[in-house]
């Protein structure tokens, strides 16, 4: 049998088209990528569109509450908010029905609003307020994903009811705020009066402060006078003590003098008697003195006569002495006579004076008795005066201390009034400023006229303006890069089951011809798979892409990449190669970042991301479908082209080597039987 001159590629297609069974199998496998990508994406294109078919039980047990004098029913408002929500198939039932339905899988989720929901919402101003809490019962065993979707919806509803509660709180606060405004007006009036009163108080304090200064100056001489008076009282007390002692001595002396006076009176009487007797004796003595004088004169004359008569004796010295003595006696008697006369006269006068003395001493005794009584009285008075002086000194000491305390207290009071005056000035300034601020505050608060817009702003002070850089309209578009890549890889893998990768209808002319026949067939089917998938997605599901031509070209490149890789593995290793391809598929599904971000998967798996082609097919699809970053698309396309070139080169090498072996060992001319 002659070798066909047709090329291996045309022969492969002729064989496929002429074999109906094989054509059906290949056609069915060619639709696998479409089934994978389109059915998966169709199923998960936008699951939230059909949430209204998901039954959810709602139980409202709220009893309501009173807030700021008004009755509120937050639970009922919550139910109304739920009814307005475009979401689940809400079933408003009682608690028993809800629990039974969850246990029997009639409901995916249960919501229960407790009895104290409004009460807890209304106690916001209590010292320890409680959170308004409702119960969420996800039936995760029935369907886990539905519970997760329910949590998201519940969080949104919680935010909405929280916003409504905040609006209610804001209304209450602004109502109180208006009352506060009225109170501020009254407070401003009161502050004005307080300011006026504080000015009057400040003026009075200044006057008090000035008078206290004068009082402090006036206490200085009083303080000095009290000190001098205290010193004088001390001296007076000392003088009174001396006077008391002297009065005692005076009283004692007067007593002794009285006793002596009595004795003197008695002696004076006796003296008077003696003087009388002395006068009588002196009279007799005068007479005797006259006689003696006469006798002495006669004796002296007689002696002189006798001496003259006796000249012989006249020169006698003894006689001369006797005559001289007699003359002296005669002269003395003359003096004695004169003195006697004087003594008599003196004694007479003394006798008279003695009588007067006696009479005077009697009178003196009487006066002395009076003086003694007065001295005793003086002593008693002086003793009383001494006691009074001591008391006076104590009082003056206390007075001096009190005056000192008065002066010190006045000084401290002056300092206090200085501080008080300073504080009063500050009060005046403060009350003036308070009045101004209260007036401003009352004006500002009265100018506030809250509206629903005000309440809504307070309830939602922060709004999020979403500005997505590369928007993805729905789940299907977001997961398309992942599912398209998965479908094309599975399609290339299944194609190796129905399409022979090594056997040909006729003997190949060369290893390259052998390669081109099989490789061309795989790439042609790959183009068909990619185009079918893209057309269904574009015009069937309505996926939006940044560039349809780039989308088609990149899908063909992705299909060629997987076809080339799977062809090499199955051609070179057979069934073990398919197993390796499945392992690669599993690794790609977990490491390509088509679902979760790469950073969220375990670190050991992240290593495979850079080595497997699906990582770059997913990235490229994201660029051409969503971001429009065509430079990034080109980078991924170059890497995928490298995979195609590498896998194709390895497959070509395999065919060339095997062709040489067959030619050398078998020298085959007849057609190689078609096997699977």
PDB file of N, CA and C in Angstrom, residues 195 198-203 205-206 209 417-433:
ATOM      1  N   UNK A 195     -24.096  88.994  87.500  1.00  0.00           N
ATOM      2  CA  UNK A 195     -23.004  89.902  87.173  1.00  0.00           C
ATOM      3  C   UNK A 195     -23.208  91.250  87.845  1.00  0.00           C
ATOM      4  N   UNK A 198     -22.637  90.819  91.507  1.00  0.00           N
ATOM      5  CA  UNK A 198     -21.219  90.633  91.814  1.00  0.00           C
ATOM      6  C   UNK A 198     -20.468  91.951  91.740  1.00  0.00           C
ATOM      7  N   UNK A 199     -20.935  92.877  90.853  1.00  0.00           N
ATOM      8  CA  UNK A 199     -20.304  94.204  90.810  1.00  0.00           C
ATOM      9  C   UNK A 199     -20.562  94.936  92.118  1.00  0.00           C
ATOM     10  N   UNK A 200     -21.825  94.871  92.610  1.00  0.00           N
ATOM     11  CA  UNK A 200     -22.149  95.501  93.895  1.00  0.00           C
ATOM     12  C   UNK A 200     -21.327  94.883  95.024  1.00  0.00           C
ATOM     13  N   UNK A 201     -21.234  93.546  95.024  1.00  0.00           N
ATOM     14  CA  UNK A 201     -20.423  92.858  96.046  1.00  0.00           C
ATOM     15  C   UNK A 201     -18.973  93.290  95.947  1.00  0.00           C
ATOM     16  N   UNK A 202     -18.495  93.433  94.724  1.00  0.00           N
ATOM     17  CA  UNK A 202     -17.095  93.834  94.541  1.00  0.00           C
ATOM     18  C   UNK A 202     -16.859  95.237  95.086  1.00  0.00           C
ATOM     19  N   UNK A 203     -17.818  96.163  94.806  1.00  0.00           N
ATOM     20  CA  UNK A 203     -17.685  97.523  95.355  1.00  0.00           C
ATOM     21  C   UNK A 203     -17.694  97.490  96.873  1.00  0.00           C
ATOM     22  N   UNK A 205     -16.867  95.014  98.820  1.00  0.00           N
ATOM     23  CA  UNK A 205     -15.611  94.415  99.291  1.00  0.00           C
ATOM     24  C   UNK A 205     -14.469  95.414  99.223  1.00  0.00           C
ATOM     25  N   UNK A 206     -14.464  96.236  98.183  1.00  0.00           N
ATOM     26  CA  UNK A 206     -13.414  97.261  98.092  1.00  0.00           C
ATOM     27  C   UNK A 206     -13.532  98.245  99.244  1.00  0.00           C
ATOM     28  N   UNK A 209     -12.468  96.501 102.329  1.00  0.00           N
ATOM     29  CA  UNK A 209     -11.013  96.369 102.292  1.00  0.00           C
ATOM     30  C   UNK A 209     -10.342  97.680 102.687  1.00  0.00           C
ATOM     31  N   UNK A 417      -9.558  89.816 102.701  1.00  0.00           N
ATOM     32  CA  UNK A 417     -10.410  90.673 101.878  1.00  0.00           C
ATOM     33  C   UNK A 417      -9.696  91.079 100.586  1.00  0.00           C
ATOM     34  N   UNK A 418      -8.339  91.160 100.654  1.00  0.00           N
ATOM     35  CA  UNK A 418      -7.591  91.414  99.410  1.00  0.00           C
ATOM     36  C   UNK A 418      -7.839  90.283  98.419  1.00  0.00           C
ATOM     37  N   UNK A 419      -7.670  89.031  98.934  1.00  0.00           N
ATOM     38  CA  UNK A 419      -7.918  87.880  98.065  1.00  0.00           C
ATOM     39  C   UNK A 419      -9.380  87.835  97.625  1.00  0.00           C
ATOM     40  N   UNK A 420     -10.271  88.140  98.596  1.00  0.00           N
ATOM     41  CA  UNK A 420     -11.692  88.118  98.276  1.00  0.00           C
ATOM     42  C   UNK A 420     -12.031  89.180  97.240  1.00  0.00           C
ATOM     43  N   UNK A 421     -11.399  90.346  97.384  1.00  0.00           N
ATOM     44  CA  UNK A 421     -11.639  91.401  96.403  1.00  0.00           C
ATOM     45  C   UNK A 421     -11.123  91.000  95.032  1.00  0.00           C
ATOM     46  N   UNK A 422      -9.904  90.332  95.050  1.00  0.00           N
ATOM     47  CA  UNK A 422      -9.366  89.863  93.772  1.00  0.00           C
ATOM     48  C   UNK A 422     -10.283  88.803  93.163  1.00  0.00           C
ATOM     49  N   UNK A 423     -10.726  87.862  94.029  1.00  0.00           N
ATOM     50  CA  UNK A 423     -11.649  86.841  93.541  1.00  0.00           C
ATOM     51  C   UNK A 423     -12.960  87.450  93.078  1.00  0.00           C
ATOM     52  N   UNK A 424     -13.413  88.475  93.802  1.00  0.00           N
ATOM     53  CA  UNK A 424     -14.655  89.127  93.404  1.00  0.00           C
ATOM     54  C   UNK A 424     -14.503  89.795  92.042  1.00  0.00           C
ATOM     55  N   UNK A 425     -13.303  90.390  91.823  1.00  0.00           N
ATOM     56  CA  UNK A 425     -13.065  90.998  90.507  1.00  0.00           C
ATOM     57  C   UNK A 425     -13.108  89.942  89.421  1.00  0.00           C
ATOM     58  N   UNK A 426     -12.506  88.776  89.735  1.00  0.00           N
ATOM     59  CA  UNK A 426     -12.545  87.687  88.756  1.00  0.00           C
ATOM     60  C   UNK A 426     -13.981  87.212  88.544  1.00  0.00           C
ATOM     61  N   UNK A 427     -14.745  87.171  89.645  1.00  0.00           N
ATOM     62  CA  UNK A 427     -16.146  86.758  89.522  1.00  0.00           C
ATOM     63  C   UNK A 427     -16.896  87.744  88.625  1.00  0.00           C
ATOM     64  N   UNK A 428     -16.603  89.021  88.831  1.00  0.00           N
ATOM     65  CA  UNK A 428     -17.256  90.035  87.993  1.00  0.00           C
ATOM     66  C   UNK A 428     -16.920  89.793  86.532  1.00  0.00           C
ATOM     67  N   UNK A 429     -15.600  89.582  86.275  1.00  0.00           N
ATOM     68  CA  UNK A 429     -15.192  89.325  84.889  1.00  0.00           C
ATOM     69  C   UNK A 429     -15.797  88.021  84.379  1.00  0.00           C
ATOM     70  N   UNK A 430     -15.740  86.979  85.267  1.00  0.00           N
ATOM     71  CA  UNK A 430     -16.260  85.671  84.863  1.00  0.00           C
ATOM     72  C   UNK A 430     -17.754  85.702  84.598  1.00  0.00           C
ATOM     73  N   UNK A 431     -18.497  86.348  85.498  1.00  0.00           N
ATOM     74  CA  UNK A 431     -19.947  86.403  85.299  1.00  0.00           C
ATOM     75  C   UNK A 431     -20.301  87.228  84.070  1.00  0.00           C
ATOM     76  N   UNK A 432     -19.486  88.258  83.839  1.00  0.00           N
ATOM     77  CA  UNK A 432     -19.714  89.048  82.622  1.00  0.00           C
ATOM     78  C   UNK A 432     -19.484  88.194  81.379  1.00  0.00           C
ATOM     79  N   UNK A 433     -18.360  87.419  81.421  1.00  0.00           N
ATOM     80  CA  UNK A 433     -18.071  86.540  80.285  1.00  0.00           C
ATOM     81  C   UNK A 433     -19.114  85.432  80.195  1.00  0.00           C
TER      82      UNK A 433
END
